[in-house]
Coordinates of C-alpha atoms and ligand atoms in Angstrom, one line a residue:
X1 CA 0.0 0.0 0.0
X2 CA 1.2 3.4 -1.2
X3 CA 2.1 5.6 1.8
X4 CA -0.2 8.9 1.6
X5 CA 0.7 11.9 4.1
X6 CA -3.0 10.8 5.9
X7 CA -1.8 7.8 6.0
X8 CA 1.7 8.5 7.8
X9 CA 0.3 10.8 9.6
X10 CA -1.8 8.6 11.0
X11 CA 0.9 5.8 11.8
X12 CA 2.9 8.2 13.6
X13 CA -0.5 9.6 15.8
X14 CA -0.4 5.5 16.6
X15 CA 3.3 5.4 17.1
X16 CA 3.1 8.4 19.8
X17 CA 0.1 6.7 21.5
X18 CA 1.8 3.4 22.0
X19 CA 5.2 4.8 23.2
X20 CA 2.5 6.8 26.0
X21 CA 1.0 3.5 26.6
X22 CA 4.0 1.9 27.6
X23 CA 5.8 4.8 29.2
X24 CA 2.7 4.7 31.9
X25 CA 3.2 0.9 32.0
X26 CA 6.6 0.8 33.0
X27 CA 5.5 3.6 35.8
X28 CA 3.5 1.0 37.3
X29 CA 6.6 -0.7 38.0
X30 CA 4.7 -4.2 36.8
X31 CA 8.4 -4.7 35.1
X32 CA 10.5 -4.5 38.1
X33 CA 9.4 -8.0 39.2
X34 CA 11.8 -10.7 38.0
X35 CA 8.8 -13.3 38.4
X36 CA 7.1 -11.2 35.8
X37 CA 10.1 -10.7 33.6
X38 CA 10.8 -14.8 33.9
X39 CA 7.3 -15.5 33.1
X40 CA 7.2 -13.2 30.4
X41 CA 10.3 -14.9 29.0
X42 CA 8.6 -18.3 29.2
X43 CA 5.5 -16.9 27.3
X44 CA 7.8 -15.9 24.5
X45 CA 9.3 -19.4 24.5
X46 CA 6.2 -21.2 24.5
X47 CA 4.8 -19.4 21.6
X48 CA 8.6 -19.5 19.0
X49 CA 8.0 -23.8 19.9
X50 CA 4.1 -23.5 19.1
X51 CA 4.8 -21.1 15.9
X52 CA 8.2 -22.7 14.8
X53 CA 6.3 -24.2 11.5
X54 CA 5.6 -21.2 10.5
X55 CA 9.0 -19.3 11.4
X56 CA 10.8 -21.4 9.4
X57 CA 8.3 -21.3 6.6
X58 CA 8.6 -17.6 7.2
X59 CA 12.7 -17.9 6.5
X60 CA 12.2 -19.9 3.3
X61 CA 9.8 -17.3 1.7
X62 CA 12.0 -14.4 2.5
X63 CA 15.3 -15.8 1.8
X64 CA 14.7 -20.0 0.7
X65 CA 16.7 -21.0 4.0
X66 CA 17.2 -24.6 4.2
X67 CA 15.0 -25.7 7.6
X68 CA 18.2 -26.6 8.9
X69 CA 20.1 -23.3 8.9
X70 CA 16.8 -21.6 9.6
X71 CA 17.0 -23.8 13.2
X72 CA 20.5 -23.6 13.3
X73 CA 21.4 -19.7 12.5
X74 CA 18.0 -18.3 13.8
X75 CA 15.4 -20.3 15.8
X76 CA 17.9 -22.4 18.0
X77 CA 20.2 -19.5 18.7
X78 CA 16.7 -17.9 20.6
X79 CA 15.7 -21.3 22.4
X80 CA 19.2 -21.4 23.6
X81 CA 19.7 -17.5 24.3
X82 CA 16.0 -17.7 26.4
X83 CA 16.7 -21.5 27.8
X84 CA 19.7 -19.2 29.6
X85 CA 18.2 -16.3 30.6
X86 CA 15.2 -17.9 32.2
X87 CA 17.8 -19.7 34.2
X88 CA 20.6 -17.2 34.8
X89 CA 17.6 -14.3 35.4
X90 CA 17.3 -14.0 39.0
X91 CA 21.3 -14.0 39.8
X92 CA 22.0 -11.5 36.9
X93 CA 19.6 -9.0 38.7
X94 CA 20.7 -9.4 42.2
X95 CA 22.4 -6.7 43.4
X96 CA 26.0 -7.0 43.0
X97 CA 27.8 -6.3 46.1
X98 CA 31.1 -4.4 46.0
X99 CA 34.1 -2.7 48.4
X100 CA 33.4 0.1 50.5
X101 CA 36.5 2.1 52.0
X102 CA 36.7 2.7 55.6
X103 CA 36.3 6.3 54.9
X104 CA 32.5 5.4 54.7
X105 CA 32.1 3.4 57.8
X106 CA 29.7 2.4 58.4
X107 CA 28.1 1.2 55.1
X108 CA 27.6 -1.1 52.5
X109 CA 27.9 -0.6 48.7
X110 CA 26.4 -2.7 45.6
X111 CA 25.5 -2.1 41.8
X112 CA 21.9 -2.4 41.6
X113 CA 21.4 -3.5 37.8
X114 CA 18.1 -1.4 37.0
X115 CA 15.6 -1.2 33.7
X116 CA 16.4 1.7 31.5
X117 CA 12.7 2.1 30.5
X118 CA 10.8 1.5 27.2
X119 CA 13.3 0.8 24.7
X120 CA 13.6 0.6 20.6
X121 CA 14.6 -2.5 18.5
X122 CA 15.4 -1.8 14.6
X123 CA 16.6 -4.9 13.2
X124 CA 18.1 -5.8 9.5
X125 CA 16.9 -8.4 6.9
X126 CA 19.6 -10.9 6.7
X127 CA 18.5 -12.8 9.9
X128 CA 15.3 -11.3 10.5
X129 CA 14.2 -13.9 13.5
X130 CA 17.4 -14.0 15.5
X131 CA 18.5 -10.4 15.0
X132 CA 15.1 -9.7 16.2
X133 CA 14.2 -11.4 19.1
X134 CA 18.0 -11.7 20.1
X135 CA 18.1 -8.0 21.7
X136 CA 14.6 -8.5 23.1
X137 CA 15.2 -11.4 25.1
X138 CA 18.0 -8.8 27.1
X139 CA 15.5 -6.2 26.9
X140 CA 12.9 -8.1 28.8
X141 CA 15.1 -10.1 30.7
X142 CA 16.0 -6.5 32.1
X143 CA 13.0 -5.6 32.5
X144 CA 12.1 -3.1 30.1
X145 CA 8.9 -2.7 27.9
X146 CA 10.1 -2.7 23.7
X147 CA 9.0 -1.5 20.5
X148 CA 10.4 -3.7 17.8
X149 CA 10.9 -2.6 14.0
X150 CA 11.8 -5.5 11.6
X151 CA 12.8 -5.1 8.1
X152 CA 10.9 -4.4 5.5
X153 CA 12.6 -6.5 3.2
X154 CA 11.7 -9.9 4.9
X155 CA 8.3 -9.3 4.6
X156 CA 7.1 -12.8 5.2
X157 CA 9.2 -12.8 8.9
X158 CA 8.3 -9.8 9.9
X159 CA 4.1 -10.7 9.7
X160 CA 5.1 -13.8 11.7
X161 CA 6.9 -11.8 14.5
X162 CA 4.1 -9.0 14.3
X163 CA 1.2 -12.3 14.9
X164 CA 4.0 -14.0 18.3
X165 CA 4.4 -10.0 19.8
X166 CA 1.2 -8.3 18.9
X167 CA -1.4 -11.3 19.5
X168 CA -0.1 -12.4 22.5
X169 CA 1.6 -9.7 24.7
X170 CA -0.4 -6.3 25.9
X171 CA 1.0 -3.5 23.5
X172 CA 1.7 -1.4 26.5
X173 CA 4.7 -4.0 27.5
X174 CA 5.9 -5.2 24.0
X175 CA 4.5 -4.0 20.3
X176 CA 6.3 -4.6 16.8
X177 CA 5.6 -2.0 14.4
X178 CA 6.1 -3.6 10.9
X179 CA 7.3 -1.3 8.3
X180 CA 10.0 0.4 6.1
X181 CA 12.1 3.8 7.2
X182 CA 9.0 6.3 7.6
X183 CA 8.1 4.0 10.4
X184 CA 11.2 4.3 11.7
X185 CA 11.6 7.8 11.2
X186 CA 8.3 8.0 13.2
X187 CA 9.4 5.9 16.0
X188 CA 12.9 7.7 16.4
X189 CA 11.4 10.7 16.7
X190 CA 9.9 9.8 20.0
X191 CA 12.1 9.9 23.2
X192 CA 12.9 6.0 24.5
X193 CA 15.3 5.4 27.2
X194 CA 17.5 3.0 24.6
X195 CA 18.0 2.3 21.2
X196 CA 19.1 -1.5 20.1
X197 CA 19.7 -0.7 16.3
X198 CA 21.4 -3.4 14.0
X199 CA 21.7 -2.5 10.1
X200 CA 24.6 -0.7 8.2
X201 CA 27.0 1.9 9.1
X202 CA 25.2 4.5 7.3
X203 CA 21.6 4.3 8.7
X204 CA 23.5 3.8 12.0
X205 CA 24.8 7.1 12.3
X206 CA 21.0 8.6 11.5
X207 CA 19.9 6.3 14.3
X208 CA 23.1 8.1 16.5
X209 CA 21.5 11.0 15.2
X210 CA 18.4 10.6 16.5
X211 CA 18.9 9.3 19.5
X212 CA 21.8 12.1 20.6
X213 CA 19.1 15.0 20.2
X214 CA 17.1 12.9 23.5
X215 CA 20.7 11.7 25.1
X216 CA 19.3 8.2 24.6
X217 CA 21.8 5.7 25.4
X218 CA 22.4 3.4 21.8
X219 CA 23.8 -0.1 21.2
X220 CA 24.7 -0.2 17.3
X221 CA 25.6 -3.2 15.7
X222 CA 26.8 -2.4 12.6
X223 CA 28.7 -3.9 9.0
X224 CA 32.0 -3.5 7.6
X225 CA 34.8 -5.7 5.9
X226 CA 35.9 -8.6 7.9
X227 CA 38.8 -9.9 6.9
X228 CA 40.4 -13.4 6.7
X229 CA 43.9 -14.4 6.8
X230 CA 45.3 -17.9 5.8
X231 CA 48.9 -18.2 6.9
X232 CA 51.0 -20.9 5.3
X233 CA 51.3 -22.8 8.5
X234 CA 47.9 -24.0 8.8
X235 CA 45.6 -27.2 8.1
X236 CA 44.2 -26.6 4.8
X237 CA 41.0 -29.0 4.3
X238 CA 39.8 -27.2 7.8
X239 CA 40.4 -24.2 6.9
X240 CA 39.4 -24.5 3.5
X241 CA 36.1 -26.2 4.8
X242 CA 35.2 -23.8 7.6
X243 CA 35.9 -20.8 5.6
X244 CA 33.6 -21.9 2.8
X245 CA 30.9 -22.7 5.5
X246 CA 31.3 -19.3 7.1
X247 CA 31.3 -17.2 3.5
X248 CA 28.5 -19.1 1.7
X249 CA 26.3 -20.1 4.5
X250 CA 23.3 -17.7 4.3
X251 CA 24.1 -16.8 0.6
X252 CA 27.0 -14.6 2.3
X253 CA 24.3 -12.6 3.7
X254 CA 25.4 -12.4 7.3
X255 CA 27.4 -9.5 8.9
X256 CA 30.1 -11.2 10.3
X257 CA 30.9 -13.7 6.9
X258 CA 34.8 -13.8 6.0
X259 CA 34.5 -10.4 3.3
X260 CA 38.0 -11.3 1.6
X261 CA 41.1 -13.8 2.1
X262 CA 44.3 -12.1 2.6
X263 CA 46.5 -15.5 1.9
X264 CA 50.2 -16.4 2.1
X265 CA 51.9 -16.5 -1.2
X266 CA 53.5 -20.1 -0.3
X267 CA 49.8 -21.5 0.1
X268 CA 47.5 -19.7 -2.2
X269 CA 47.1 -22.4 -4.9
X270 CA 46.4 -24.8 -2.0
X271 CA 44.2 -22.7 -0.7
X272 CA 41.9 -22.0 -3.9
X273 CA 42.1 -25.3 -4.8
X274 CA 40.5 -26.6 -1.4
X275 CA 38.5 -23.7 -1.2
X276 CA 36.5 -24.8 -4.8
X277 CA 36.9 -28.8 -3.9
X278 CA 34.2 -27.6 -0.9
X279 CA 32.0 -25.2 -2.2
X280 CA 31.5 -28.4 -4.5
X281 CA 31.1 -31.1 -2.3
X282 CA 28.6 -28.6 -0.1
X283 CA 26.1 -27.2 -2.4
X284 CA 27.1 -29.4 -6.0
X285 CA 28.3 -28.7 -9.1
X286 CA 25.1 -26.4 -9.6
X287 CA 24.6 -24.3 -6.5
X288 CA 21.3 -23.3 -8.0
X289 CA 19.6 -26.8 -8.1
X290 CA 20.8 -27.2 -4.0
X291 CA 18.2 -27.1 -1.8
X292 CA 21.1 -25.9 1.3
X293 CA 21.6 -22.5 -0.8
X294 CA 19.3 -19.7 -0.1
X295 CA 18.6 -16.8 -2.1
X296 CA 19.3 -13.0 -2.4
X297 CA 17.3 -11.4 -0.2
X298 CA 15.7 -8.7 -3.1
X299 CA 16.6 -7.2 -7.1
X300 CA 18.4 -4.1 -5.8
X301 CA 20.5 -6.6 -3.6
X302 CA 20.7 -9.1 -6.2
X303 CA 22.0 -5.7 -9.0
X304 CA 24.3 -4.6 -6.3
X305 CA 25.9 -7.9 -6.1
X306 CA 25.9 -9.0 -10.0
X307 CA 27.7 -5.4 -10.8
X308 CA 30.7 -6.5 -8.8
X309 CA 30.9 -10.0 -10.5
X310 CA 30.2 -8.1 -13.8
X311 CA 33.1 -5.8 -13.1
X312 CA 35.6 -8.3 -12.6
X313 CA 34.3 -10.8 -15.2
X314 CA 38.3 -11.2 -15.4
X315 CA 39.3 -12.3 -11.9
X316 CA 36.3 -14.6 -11.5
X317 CA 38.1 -17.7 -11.2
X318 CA 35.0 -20.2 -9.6
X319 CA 31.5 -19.9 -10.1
X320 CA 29.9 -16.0 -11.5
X321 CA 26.7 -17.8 -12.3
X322 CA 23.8 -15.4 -11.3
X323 CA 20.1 -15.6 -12.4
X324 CA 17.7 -12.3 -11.7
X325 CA 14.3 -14.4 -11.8
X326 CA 15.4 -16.3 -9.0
X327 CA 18.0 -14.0 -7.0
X328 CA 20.2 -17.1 -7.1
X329 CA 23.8 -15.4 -7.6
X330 CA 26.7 -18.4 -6.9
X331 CA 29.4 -19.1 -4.8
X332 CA 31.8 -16.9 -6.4
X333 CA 35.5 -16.6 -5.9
X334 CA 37.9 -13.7 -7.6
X335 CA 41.5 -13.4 -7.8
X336 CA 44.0 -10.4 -8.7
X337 CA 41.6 -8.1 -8.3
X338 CA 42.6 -4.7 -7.1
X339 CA 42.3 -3.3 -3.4
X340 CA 40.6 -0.1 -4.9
X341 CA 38.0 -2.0 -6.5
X342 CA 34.0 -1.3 -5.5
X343 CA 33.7 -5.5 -4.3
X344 CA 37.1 -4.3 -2.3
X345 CA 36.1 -1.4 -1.0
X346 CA 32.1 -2.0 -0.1
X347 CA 31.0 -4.2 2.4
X348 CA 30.4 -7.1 0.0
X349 CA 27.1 -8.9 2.1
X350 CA 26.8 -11.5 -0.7
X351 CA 28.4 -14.9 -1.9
X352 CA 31.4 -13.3 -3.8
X353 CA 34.7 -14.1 -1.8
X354 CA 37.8 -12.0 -3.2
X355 CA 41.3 -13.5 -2.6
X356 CA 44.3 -11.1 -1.8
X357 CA 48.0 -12.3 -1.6
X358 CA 50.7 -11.3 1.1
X359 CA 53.9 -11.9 1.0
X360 CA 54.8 -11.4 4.8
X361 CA 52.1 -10.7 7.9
X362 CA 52.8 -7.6 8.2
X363 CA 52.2 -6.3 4.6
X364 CA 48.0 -8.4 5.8
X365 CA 48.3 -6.2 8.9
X366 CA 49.2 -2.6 6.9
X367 CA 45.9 -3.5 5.1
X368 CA 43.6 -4.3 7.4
X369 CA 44.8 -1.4 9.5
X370 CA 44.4 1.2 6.7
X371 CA 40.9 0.0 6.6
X372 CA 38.0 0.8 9.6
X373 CA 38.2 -1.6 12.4
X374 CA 36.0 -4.7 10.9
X375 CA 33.2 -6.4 12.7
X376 CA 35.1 -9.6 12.9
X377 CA 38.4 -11.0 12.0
X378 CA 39.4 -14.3 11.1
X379 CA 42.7 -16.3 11.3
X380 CA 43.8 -19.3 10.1
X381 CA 47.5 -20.5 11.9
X382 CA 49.2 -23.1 13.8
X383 CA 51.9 -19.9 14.5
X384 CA 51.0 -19.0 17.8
X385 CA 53.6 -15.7 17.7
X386 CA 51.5 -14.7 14.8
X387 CA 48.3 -15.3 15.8
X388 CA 49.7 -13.0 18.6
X389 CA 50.6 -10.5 16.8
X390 CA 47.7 -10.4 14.6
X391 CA 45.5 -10.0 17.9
X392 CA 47.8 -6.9 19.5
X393 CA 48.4 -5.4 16.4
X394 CA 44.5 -5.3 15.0
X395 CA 41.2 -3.9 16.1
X396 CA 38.3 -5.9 15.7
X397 CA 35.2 -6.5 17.3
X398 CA 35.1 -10.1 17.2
X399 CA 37.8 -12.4 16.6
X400 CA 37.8 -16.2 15.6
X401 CA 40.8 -18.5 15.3
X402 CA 40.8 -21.7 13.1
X403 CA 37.0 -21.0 12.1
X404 CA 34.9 -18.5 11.3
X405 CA 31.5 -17.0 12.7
X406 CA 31.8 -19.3 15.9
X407 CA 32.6 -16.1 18.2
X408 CA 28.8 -15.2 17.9
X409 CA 27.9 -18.7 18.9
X410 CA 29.4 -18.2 22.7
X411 CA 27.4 -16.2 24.6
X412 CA 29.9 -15.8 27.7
X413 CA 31.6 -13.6 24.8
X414 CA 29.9 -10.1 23.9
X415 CA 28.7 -9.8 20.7
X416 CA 29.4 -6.7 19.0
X417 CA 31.6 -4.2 16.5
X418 CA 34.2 -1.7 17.4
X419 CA 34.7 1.9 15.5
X420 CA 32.9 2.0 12.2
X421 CA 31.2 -1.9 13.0
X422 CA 29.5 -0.7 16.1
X423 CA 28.9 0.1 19.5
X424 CA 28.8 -2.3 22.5
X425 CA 27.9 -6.0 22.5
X426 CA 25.2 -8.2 23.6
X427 CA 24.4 -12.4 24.0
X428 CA 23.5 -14.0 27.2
X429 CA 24.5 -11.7 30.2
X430 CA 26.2 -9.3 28.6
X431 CA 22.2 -8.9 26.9
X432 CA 20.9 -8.0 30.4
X433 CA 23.6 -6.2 31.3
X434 CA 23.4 -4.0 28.3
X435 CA 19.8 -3.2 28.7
X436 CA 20.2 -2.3 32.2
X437 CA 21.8 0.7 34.0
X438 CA 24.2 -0.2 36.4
X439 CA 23.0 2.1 39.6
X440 CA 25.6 2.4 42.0
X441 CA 24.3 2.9 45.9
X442 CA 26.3 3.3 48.8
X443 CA 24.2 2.7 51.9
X444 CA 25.3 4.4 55.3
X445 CA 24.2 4.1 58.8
X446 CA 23.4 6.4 61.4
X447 CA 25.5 5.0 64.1
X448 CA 28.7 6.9 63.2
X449 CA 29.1 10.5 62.4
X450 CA 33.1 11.7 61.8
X451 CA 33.2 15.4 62.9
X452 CA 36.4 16.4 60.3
X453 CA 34.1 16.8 56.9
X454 CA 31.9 19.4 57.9
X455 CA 32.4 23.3 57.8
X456 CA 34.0 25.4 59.8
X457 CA 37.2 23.0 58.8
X458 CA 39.3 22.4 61.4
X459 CA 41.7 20.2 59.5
X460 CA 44.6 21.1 56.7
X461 CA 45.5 19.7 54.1
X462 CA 48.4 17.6 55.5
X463 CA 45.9 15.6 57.3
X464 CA 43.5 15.0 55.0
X465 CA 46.0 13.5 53.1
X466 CA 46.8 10.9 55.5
X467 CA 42.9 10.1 56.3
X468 CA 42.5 10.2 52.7
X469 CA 45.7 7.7 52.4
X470 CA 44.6 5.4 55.0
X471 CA 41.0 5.0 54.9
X472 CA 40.4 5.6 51.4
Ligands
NAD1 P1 19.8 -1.2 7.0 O1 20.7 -0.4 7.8 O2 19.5 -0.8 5.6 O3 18.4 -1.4 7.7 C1 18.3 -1.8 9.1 C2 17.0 -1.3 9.7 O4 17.0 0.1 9.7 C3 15.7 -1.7 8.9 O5 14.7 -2.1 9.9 C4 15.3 -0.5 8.2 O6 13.9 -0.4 8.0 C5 15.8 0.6 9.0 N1 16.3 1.8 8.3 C6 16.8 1.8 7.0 N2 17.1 3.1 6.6 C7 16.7 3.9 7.6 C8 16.7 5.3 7.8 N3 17.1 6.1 6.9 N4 16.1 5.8 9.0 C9 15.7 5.0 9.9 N5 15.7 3.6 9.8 C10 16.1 3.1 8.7 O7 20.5 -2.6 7.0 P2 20.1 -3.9 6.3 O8 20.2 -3.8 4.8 O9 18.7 -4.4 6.7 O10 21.1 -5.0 6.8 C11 22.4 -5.1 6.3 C12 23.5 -4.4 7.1 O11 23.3 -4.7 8.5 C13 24.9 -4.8 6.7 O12 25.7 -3.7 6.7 C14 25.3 -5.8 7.8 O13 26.6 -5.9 8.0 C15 24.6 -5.2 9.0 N6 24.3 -6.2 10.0 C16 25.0 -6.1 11.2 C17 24.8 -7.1 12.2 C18 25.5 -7.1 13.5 O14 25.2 -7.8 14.4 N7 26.5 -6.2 13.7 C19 24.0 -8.2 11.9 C20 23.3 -8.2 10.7 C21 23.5 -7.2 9.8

C-alpha cells in the first residue's frame, strides 16, 4: 500500500500513542518483578516452539533458507539465548555487592542493575528472526517494555513476528511496528530510554543522530569488511572447509561472513584449490539446483551484487553464475583483483569471496589497518607468535581462530563491532547487562558520624592527606 501523508500521519499519531501506553506501563513498575520478567520470557518461548512451522516457513519465503540453517542460524540461537536467561535471570539482577572504604564506615555498597525504561529494537533483513528477538530477550530479561521494527525487506518474517508480539503480549509491554524507514523515522522521533539498532554503518549514524538529540543511550551493531587471513602454516582441508561454510552459508548474507582472504603467497594455490573442492562437495556442481543454498534477499541486492561479479568478469576464477528471476547469484571466488576496487572497498554482504596475496604478515596487517576496524576478524595459523601479533596489532570486534563465525555462537563472549562496525555488544548476560543501567548505591548508617568533613574545617590539608591515604 502506497504511503499517503494521511496515511503517515496517522501511523505516527499510533506510534506516539503506544510509546504513551508503555511509558505509563513501566511507571507502574509491573516490570521490576523478576517473576514477571521470567514469566514473560517463558511466554515468549512457548509461543517461538508452538509457531516454529511457521517461522521457518517464514525464512524460506524471505530468503529459501534450508530448515536446517533456519534452526540452526535463527530459531535455535533464541531457544538457547532464552533457555539461559530464564535460568541465569534472577542472579543476573541481584544486586551486586562491592568494596566500601573505611572512609564510609559504616556502610555497605552494591551495583543495583536497574531497567532503562521503554526501549527501541530496529533490526536488518539478513536474519530477520534472531537479529530480532536476540536484543529483546535482554530487553525483557532487564525488565524493560520494547517497540520492535523488523525489516521491511523480509516481509514474510516480519508478519510472523508481528502475529508472536502483537497477538499475544499487551501493546503497552511489547509492540512490533512492521514497516519500512517512515516507520522508523516515526518511531525515532519519539524519546525511548534506549536504542538497540542493528543495520549498516550509514543508517546507524542517523539512528546516532536521532537518539543524541534525546541523550538516549544506543547499542549499534553495525557492518563492515571482515577480513580473513590464511597463513601458510595451517591445516588446509579445515580451513578450507570452515571458511567456505562461514562465507557461503546464508548466501554470504550475514554481517560477520569472512568479506576477503588475505593468503600467504606459499599456500595460495592450495588454498583455492580446497576452497573450490568444498563449495562443490557442499552445495554441488550447480549451487542453484541445492536445496542448502538460499537466495538473495531482493533485485536491488541481487543488482548490487551482480555489478561486482560483472566488473571483474576477469578475476572470477570459480563460479559468476547469477540468475535475476530467481536471486540465485553463486558461490563466487575472484582473484587479482585490485584493493581499490567497488567489491574491495564495499562491504560485499553476498556470496562473492575476493582473494588477496601477502607476502609477509605484516604487509596483511598494513591493510587491514588502513581499513576501519571490521566487525570480525578471522585467522587461520598453527603460528602462535603470529596469531599473537595479529591479535595486539589489530582492532576488531570479534575475533575467531581456526574458524569463522563461531565467536557469535558463545554467549559468555559479547557480541558486537568496534569503530565503524558498532557500538557495544550483547548475548547472554552481557544482553541484560546492556539493557540495564548499572546504579551504584552506597548505603550508610546512622550509628557513626566523623566530625572532620563538615564546615567550619578544622583540619589542613596535610591531614587529609593521611585520612584520605589510610582510609580511602
Ligand atoms: P539497514 O541499515 O538498511 O536497515 C536496518 C533497519 O533500519 C531496517 O529495519 C530498516 O527499515 C531501518 N532503516 C533503514 N534506513 C533507515 C533510515 N534512513 N532511517 C531509519 N531507519 C532506517 O540494514 P540492512 O540492509 O537491513 O542490513 C544489512 C546491514 O546490516 C549490513 O551492513 C550488515 O553488516 C549489518 N548487520 C550487522 C549485524 C551485526 O550484528 N553487527 C547483523 C546483521 C546485519
Amino acid at each position: 500500500m502506497e504511503a499517503t501523508t494521511e496515511t503517515i500521519e496517522s501511523r505516527t499519531e499510533d506510534i506516539k500513542n503506544l510509546i504513551e501506553k508503555q511509558r505509563t506501563f513501566f511507571a507502574s513498575n509491573v516490570t521490576k518483578s523478576v517473576e514477571f520478567r521470567k514469566k514473560q520470557l517463558i511466554k515468549l518461548k512457548e509461543l517461538i516452539e508452538q509457531y516454529e512451522e511457521e517461522i521457518v516457513d517464514a525464512l524460506y519465503q524471505d530468503l529459501r533458507k534450508h530448515e536446517f540453517e533456519a534452526f540452526a542460524t535463527e530459531i535455535g540461537i533464541i531457544m538457547v539465548e532464552l533457555d539461559k536467561t530464564i535460568s541465569k535471570i534472577n542472579k543476573w539482577s541481584t544486586p551486586r555487592k562491592v568494596s566500601t572504604p573505611l572512609f564510609h564506615f559504616k556502610a555497605n555498597s552494591y551495583i543495583k542493575p536497574e531497567p532503562y525504561g521503554n526501549t527501541l529494537i530496529i533490526s536488518p533483513w539478513n536474519y530477520p528472526f534472531q537479529l530480532l528477538f536476540a536484543p529483546l530477550i535482554g530487553a525483557m530479561a532487564a525488565g524493560n517494555t520494547a517497540i520492535l521494527k523488523p525489516s521491511e525487506y523480509a516481509p514474510a518474517t516480519s508478519k510472523i513476528a508481528a502475529k508472536i508480539i502483537n497477538d499475544h503480549f499487551d501493546p503497552a509491554y511489547l509492540a512490533l511496528v512492521e514497516g519500512g524507514i517512515p516507520e522508523s523515522q516515526a518511531l525515532l522521533a519519539e524519546k525511548f530510554d534506549y536504542i538497540f539498532f542493528t543495520g549498516g554503518t550509514s543508517v546507524g549514524k542517523i539512528i546516532y543522530q536521532a537518539a543524541a538529540k534525546h541523550l538516549t543511550p544506543v547499542t549499534l551493531e553495525l557492518g563492515g569488511k571482515s577480513p580473513c587471513i590464511i597463513d601458510k602454516d595451517t591445516h588446509l582441508n579445515y580451513t578450507a572447509k570452515r571458511i567456505v561454510w562461514g562465507k557461503f552459508v546464508n548466501a554470504g548474507q550475514t554481517c560477520i561472513a569472512p568479506d576477503y582472504i588475505l593468503v600467504d603467497r606459499n599456500v595460495k594455490d592450495q588454498v583455492i584449490d580446497k576452497l573450490k573442492e568444498y563449495i562443490t562437495k557442499f552445495y554441488g556442481e550447480d549451487a542453484q539446483a541445492s536445496d542448502s543454498y538460499p537466495r538473495i534477499i531482493n533485485h536491488r541486492h541481487f543488482d548490487r551484487l551482480n555489478g561486482y561479479i560483472q566488473a571483474e568478469q576477469d578475476h572470477v576464477i570459480f563460479g559468476g553464475k547469477t540468475d535475476r528471476d530467481d536471486k540465485f547469484i553463486g558461490p563466487t571466488l575472484l582473484e587479482g583483483i585490485g584493493l581499490d576496487v567497488p567489491v574491495m572497498k564495499e562491504e560485499i554482504f553476498g556470496p562473492i569471496l575476493p582473494i588477496i596475496v601477502y607476502d609477509n604478515i605484516e604487509e596483511a596487517i598494513d591493510l587491514i589497518k588502513s581499513r576501519s576496524k571490521p566487525l570480525a576478524l578471522y585467522m587461520f595459523s598453527k603460528n602462535n607468535a603470529k596469531i599473537k601479533k595479529v591479535l595486539s596489532e589489530t582492532s576488531a570486534g570479534g575475533v575467531t581462530i581456526n574458524d569463522t563465525l563461531m565467536h557469535i555462537a558463545n554467549p559468555a563472549l559479547p557480541f558486537g563491532g568496534v569503530g565503524d562496525s558498532g557500538i557495544g555488544g550483547y548475548h547472554g548476560q552481557h544482553s541484560f547487562d546492556l539493557f540495564s543501567h548499572h546504579k551504584s548505591v552506597l548505603h550508610r548508617s546512622f550509628l557513626i558520624e566523623e566530625p572532620i568533613r563538615y564546615a567550619p574545617y578544622k583540619l589542613g590539608r596535610k591531614w587529609l592527606k593521611k585520612i584520605m591515604d589510610w582510609a580511602l
